[in-house]
Short mmCIF file of C-alpha atoms and ligand atoms in Angstrom, two decimals:
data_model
loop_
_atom_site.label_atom_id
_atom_site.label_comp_id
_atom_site.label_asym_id
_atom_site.label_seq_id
_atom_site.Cartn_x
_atom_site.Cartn_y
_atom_site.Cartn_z
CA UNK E 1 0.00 0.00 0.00
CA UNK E 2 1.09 3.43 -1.01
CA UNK E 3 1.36 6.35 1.65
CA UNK E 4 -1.45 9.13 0.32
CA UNK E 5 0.71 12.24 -1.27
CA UNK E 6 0.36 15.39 0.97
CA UNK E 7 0.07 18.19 -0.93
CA UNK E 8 2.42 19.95 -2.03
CA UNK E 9 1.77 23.80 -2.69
CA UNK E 10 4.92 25.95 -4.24
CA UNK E 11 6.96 27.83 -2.43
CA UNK E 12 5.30 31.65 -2.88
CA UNK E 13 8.97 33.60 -3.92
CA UNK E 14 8.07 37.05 -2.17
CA UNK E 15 9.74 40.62 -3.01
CA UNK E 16 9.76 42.75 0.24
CA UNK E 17 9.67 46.54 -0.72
CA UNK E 18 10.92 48.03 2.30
CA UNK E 19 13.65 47.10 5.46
CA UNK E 20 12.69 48.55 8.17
CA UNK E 21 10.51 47.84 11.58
CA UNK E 22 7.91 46.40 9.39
CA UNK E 23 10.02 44.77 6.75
CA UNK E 24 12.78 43.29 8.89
CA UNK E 25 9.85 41.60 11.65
CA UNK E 26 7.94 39.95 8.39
CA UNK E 27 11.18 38.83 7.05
CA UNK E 28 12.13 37.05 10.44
CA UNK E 29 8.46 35.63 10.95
CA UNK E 30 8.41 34.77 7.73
CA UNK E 31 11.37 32.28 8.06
CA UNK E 32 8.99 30.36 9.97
CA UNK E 33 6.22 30.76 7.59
CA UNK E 34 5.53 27.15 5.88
CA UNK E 35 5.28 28.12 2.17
CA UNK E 36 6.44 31.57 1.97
CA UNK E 37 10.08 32.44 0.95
CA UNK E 38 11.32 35.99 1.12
CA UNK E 39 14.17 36.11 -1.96
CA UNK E 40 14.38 39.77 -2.40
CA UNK E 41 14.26 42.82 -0.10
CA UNK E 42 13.90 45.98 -2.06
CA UNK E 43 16.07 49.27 -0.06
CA UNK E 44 17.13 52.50 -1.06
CA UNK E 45 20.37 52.44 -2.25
CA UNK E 46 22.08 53.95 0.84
CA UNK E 47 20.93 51.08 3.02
CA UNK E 48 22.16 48.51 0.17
CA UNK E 49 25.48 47.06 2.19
CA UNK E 50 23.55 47.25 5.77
CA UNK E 51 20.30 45.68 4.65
CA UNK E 52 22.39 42.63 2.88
CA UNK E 53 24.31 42.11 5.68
CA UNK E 54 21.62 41.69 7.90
CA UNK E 55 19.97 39.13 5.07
CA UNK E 56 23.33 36.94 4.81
CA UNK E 57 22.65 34.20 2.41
CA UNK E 58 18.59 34.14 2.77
CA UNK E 59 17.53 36.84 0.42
CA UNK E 60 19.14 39.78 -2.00
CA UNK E 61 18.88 42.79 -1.02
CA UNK E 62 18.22 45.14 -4.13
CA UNK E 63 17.15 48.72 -5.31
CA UNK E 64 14.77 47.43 -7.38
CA UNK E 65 11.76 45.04 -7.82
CA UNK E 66 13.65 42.01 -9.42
CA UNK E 67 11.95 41.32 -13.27
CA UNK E 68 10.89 37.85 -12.80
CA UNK E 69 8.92 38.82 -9.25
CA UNK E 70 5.63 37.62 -9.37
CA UNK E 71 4.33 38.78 -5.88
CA UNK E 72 5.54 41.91 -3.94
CA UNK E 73 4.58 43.09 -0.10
CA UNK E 74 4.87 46.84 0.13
CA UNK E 75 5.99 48.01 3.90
CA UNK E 76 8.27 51.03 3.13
CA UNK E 77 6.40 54.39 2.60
CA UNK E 78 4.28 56.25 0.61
CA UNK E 79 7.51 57.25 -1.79
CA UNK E 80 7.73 53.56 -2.58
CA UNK E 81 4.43 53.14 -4.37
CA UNK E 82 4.58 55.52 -7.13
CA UNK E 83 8.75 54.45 -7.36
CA UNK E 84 8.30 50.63 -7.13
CA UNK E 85 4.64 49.77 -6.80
CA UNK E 86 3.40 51.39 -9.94
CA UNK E 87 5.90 49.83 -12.45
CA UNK E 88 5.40 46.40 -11.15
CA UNK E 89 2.01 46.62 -11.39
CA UNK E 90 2.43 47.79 -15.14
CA UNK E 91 4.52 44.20 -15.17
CA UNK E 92 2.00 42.13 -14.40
CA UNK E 93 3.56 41.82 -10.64
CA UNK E 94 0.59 40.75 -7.99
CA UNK E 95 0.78 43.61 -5.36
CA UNK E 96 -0.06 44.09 -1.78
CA UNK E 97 0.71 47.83 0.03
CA UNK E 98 0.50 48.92 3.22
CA UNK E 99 1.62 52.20 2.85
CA UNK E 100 -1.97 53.06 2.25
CA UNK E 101 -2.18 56.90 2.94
CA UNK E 102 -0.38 57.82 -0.23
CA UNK E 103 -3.56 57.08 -2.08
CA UNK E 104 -4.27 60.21 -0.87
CA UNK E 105 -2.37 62.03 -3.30
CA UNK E 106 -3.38 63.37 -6.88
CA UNK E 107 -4.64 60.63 -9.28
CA UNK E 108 -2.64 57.91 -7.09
CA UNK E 109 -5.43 55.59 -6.84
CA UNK E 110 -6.70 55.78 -10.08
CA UNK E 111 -3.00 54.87 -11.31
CA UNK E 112 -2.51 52.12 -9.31
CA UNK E 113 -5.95 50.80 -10.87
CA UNK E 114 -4.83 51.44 -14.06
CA UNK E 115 -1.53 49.89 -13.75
CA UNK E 116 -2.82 46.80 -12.43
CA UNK E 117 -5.34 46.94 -15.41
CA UNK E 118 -2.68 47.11 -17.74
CA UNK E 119 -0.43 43.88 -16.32
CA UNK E 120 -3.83 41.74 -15.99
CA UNK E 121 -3.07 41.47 -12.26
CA UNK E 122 -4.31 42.87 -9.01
CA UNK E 123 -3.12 45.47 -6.38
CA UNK E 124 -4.44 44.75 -2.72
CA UNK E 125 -4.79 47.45 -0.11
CA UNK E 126 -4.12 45.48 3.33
CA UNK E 127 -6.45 46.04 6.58
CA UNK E 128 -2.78 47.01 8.11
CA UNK E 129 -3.11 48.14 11.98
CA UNK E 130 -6.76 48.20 12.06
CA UNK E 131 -9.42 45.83 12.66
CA UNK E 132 -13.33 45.87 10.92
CA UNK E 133 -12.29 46.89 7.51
CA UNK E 134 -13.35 44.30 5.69
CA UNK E 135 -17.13 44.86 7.70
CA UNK E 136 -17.10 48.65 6.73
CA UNK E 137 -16.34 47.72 3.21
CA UNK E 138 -19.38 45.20 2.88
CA UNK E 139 -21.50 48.23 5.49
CA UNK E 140 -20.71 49.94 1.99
CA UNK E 141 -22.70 48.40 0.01
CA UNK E 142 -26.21 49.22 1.35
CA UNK E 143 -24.52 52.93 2.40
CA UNK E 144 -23.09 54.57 4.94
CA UNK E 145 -24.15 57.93 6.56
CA UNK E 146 -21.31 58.51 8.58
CA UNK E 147 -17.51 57.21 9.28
CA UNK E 148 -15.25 58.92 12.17
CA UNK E 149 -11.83 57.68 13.37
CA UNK E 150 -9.88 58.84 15.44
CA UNK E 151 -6.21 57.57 16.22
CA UNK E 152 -4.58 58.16 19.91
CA UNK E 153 -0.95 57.57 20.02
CA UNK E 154 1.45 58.49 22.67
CA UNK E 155 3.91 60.85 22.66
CA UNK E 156 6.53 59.07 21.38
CA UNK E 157 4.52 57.75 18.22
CA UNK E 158 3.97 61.26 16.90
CA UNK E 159 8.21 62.44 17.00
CA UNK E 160 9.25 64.07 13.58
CA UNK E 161 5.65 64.88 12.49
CA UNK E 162 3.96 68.02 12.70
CA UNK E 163 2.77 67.20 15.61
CA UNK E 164 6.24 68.80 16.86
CA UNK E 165 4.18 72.54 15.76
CA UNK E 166 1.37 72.01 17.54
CA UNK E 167 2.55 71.01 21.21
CA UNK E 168 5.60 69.79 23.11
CA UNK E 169 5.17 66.28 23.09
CA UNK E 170 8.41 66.18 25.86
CA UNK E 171 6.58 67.84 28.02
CA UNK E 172 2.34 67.52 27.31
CA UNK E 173 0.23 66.45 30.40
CA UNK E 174 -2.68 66.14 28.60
CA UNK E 175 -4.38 64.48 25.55
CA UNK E 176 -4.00 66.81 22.89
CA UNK E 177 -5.76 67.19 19.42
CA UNK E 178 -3.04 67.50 16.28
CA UNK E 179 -5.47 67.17 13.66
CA UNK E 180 -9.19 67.21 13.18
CA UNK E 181 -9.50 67.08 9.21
CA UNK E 182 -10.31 64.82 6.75
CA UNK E 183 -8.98 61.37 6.05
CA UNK E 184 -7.24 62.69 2.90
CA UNK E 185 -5.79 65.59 5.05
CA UNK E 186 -4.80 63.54 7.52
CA UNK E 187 -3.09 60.75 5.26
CA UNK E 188 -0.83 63.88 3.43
CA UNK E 189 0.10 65.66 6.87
CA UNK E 190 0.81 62.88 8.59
CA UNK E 191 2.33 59.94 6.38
CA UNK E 192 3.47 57.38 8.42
CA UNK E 193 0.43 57.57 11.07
CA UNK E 194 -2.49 57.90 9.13
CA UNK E 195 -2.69 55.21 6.70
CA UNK E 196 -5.13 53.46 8.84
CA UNK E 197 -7.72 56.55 8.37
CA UNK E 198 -7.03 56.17 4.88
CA UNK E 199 -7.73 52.43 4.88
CA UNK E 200 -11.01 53.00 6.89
CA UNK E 201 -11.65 55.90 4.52
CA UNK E 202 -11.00 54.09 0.99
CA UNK E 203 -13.44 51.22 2.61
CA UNK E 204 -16.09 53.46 3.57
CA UNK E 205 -17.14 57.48 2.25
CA UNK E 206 -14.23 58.42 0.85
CA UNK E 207 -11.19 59.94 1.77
CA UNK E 208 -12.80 63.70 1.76
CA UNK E 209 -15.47 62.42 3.73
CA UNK E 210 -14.18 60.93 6.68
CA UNK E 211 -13.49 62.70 9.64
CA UNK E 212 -10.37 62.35 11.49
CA UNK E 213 -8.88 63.45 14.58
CA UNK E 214 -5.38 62.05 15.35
CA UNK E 215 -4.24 62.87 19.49
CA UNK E 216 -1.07 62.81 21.34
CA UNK E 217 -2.06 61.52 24.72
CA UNK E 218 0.89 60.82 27.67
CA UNK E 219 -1.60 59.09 29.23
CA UNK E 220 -1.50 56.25 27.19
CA UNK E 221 0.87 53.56 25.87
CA UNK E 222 -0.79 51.39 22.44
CA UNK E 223 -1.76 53.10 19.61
CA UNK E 224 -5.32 53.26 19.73
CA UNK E 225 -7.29 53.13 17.04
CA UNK E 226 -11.61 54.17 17.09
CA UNK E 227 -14.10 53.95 14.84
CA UNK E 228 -17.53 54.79 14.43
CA UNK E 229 -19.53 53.94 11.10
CA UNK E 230 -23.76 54.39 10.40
CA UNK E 231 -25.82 53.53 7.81
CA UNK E 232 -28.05 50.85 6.40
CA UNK E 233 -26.65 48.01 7.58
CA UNK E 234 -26.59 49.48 11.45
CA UNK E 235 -23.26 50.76 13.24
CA UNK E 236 -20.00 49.86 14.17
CA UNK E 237 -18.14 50.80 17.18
CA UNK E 238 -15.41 49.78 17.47
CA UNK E 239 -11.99 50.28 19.46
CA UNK E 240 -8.29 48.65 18.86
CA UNK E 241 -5.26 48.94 21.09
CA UNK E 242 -2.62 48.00 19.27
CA UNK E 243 1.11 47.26 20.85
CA UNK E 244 3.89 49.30 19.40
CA UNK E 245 6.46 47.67 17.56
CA UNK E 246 9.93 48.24 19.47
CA UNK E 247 12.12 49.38 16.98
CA UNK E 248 8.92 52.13 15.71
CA UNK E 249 6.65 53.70 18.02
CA UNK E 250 4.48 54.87 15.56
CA UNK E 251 4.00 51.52 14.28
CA UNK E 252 1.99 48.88 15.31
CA UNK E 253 2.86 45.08 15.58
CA UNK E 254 -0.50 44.15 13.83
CA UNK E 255 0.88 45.67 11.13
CA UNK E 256 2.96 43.01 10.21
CA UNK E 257 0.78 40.57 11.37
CA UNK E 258 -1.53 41.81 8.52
CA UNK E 259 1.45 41.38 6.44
CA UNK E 260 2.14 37.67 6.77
CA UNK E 261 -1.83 36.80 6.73
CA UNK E 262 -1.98 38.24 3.14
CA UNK E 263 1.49 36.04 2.34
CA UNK E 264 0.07 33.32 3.72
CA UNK E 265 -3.49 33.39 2.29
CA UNK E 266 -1.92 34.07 -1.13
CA UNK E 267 -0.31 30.37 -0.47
CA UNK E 268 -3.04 28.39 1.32
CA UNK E 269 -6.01 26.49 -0.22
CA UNK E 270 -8.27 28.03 2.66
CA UNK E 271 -8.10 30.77 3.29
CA UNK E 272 -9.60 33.34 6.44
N1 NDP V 301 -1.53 50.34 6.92
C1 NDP V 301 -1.11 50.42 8.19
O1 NDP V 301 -1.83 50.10 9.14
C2 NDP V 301 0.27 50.93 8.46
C3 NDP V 301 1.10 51.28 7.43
N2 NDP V 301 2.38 51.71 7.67
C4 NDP V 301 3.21 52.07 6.51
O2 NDP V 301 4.38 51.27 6.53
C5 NDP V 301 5.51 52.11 6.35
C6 NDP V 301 6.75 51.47 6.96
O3 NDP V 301 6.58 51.38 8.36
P1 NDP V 301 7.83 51.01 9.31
O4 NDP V 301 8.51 49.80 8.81
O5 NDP V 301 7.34 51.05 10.68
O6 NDP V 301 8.76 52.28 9.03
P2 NDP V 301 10.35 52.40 9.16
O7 NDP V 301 10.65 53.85 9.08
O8 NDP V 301 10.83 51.62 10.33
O9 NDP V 301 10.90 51.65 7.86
C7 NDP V 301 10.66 52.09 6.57
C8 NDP V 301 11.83 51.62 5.73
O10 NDP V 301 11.52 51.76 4.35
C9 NDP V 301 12.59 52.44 3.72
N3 NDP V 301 12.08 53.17 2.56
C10 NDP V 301 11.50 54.39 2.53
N4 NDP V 301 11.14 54.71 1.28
C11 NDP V 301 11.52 53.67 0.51
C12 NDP V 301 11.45 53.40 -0.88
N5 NDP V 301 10.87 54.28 -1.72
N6 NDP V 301 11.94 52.24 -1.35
C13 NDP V 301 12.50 51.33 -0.51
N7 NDP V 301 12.61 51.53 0.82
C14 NDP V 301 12.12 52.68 1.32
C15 NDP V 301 13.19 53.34 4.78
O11 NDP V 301 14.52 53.66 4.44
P3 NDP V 301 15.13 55.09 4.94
O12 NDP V 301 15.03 55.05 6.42
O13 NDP V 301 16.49 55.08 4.37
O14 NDP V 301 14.24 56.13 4.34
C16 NDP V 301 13.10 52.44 6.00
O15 NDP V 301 14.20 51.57 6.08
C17 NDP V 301 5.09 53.45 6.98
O16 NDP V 301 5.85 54.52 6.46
C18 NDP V 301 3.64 53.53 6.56
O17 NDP V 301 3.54 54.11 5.27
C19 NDP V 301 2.87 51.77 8.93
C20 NDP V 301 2.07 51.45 9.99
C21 NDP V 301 0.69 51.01 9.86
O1 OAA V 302 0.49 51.33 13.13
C1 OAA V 302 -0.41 52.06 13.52
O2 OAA V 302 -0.87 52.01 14.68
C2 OAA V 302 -1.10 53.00 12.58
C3 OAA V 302 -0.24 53.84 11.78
O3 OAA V 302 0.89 54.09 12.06
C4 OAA V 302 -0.85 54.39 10.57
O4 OAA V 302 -2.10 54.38 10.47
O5 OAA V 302 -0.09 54.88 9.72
#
């Protein structure tokens, strides 16, 4: 009697665009993934020697998305999807970005769209830190009346943002509002804390639309993320405290949990 075959998926070969708190935690979870290898990790040019060194023999690093990549994982900044994102789309390249805010600028959206039209392929906008987007995107479809989020971070999350203009974050006692604007305001003032309002926004009214407030608050120590939808469907309240990573405050871990779900759902024959 023959043993039965288990089955055998391939191995998913995975570009990384992006090497730092995100990129380097999915890169060492990912080691342990079953079925997902990381062969490229795509850096800015200064960071070329350091990020290679730091990948030894498992993966290259590079400066650009490799020619025969078939699936990239965007974790670097909004820079990196009109630089890398947008060509490999054009390519045919499957993508998935995080960076999500920087479809707040000018015709980015539409471009990515059309770029992924043009290669036949498909450009995925991942749920990231926040939890209940896929809900508000289904909410969607009988209507929404009203989204608001609001993101509470502390002090140390909002460091080299303009946050630094509107209070002393060394020395605030107090919650304090930075922003109350609109998701697509928010995303472009503050890049690399307000792709999650974007997210919410792109899955529910809009980016001009949705309100946002984003606070400093000492009192605190996860980045908190709120969110209150209405419409047809009912409501959604909903409230996520999220750990920091350690090596970036303003990020958190779920981030890159979201990260290695989408790698390993691309892989898997069921997938949740
Ligand atoms: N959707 C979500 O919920 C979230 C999304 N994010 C997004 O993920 C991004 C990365 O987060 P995190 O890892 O914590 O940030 P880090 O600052 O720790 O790392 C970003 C890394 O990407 C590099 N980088 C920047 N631009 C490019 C580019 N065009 N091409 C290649 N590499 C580039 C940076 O290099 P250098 O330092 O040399 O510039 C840096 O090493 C954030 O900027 C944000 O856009 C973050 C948190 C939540
Ligand atoms: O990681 C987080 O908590 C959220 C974040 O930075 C973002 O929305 O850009």
């Amino acid at each position: 009697m023959t043993a039965p075959m288990a089955s055998q998926r391939p191995l998913q070969r995975v570009t990384l665009i992006g090497f730092g708190a995100i990129g380097q935690s999915i890169f060492q979870r990912a080691a342990q993934a079953p079925g997902v290898h990381i062969s490229h990790v795509v850096v800015p040019a200064t960071g070329l020697a350091k990020a290679q060194a730091r990948l030894g023999a498992a993966a290259t690093a590079c400066t650009a998305v490799p020619e025969d990549a078939t699936l990239v994982l965007e974790c670097a900044g909004h820079s990196a999807l009109l630089q890398h994102v947008l060509p490999a789309l054009q390519r045919g390249v499957e993508c998935a970005v995080l960076s999500i805010g920087a479809l707040a600028g000018p015709g980015l959206a539409e471009q990515l769209s059309d770029a992924a039209e043009q290669g036949g392929t498909q450009v995925h906008l991942l749920a990231g830190a926040m939890a209940g987007v896929d809900a508000l995107a289904a909410a969607r479809l009988a209507g929404l009346s009203e989204v608001c989020y609001t993101g509470r971070k502390p002090p140390a999350g909002w460091r080299d943002t303009p946050a630094e203009q509107v209070c002393d974050l060394d020395t605030i006692t107090q919650a304090t509002v930075l922003l109350d604007a609109t998701a697509r305001e928010a995303a472009q003032r503050y890049p690399k804390n307000a792709n999650v309002a974007a997210t919410l926004s792109l899955a529910g009214l809009g980016l001009d639309a949705t309100r946002v407030r984003l606070i400093a608050d000492p009192a605190v120590s996860e980045n908190i993320h709120h969110v209150v939808a209405r419409g047809e469907f009912g409501e959604i309240e909903l409230t996520l405290r999220g750990k920091p990573l350690a090596d970036n405050p303003k990020t958190s871990a779920l981030t890159v949990l979201s990260g290695l779900r989408f790698l390993h759902n691309r892989g898997a024959a069921l997938t949740l």
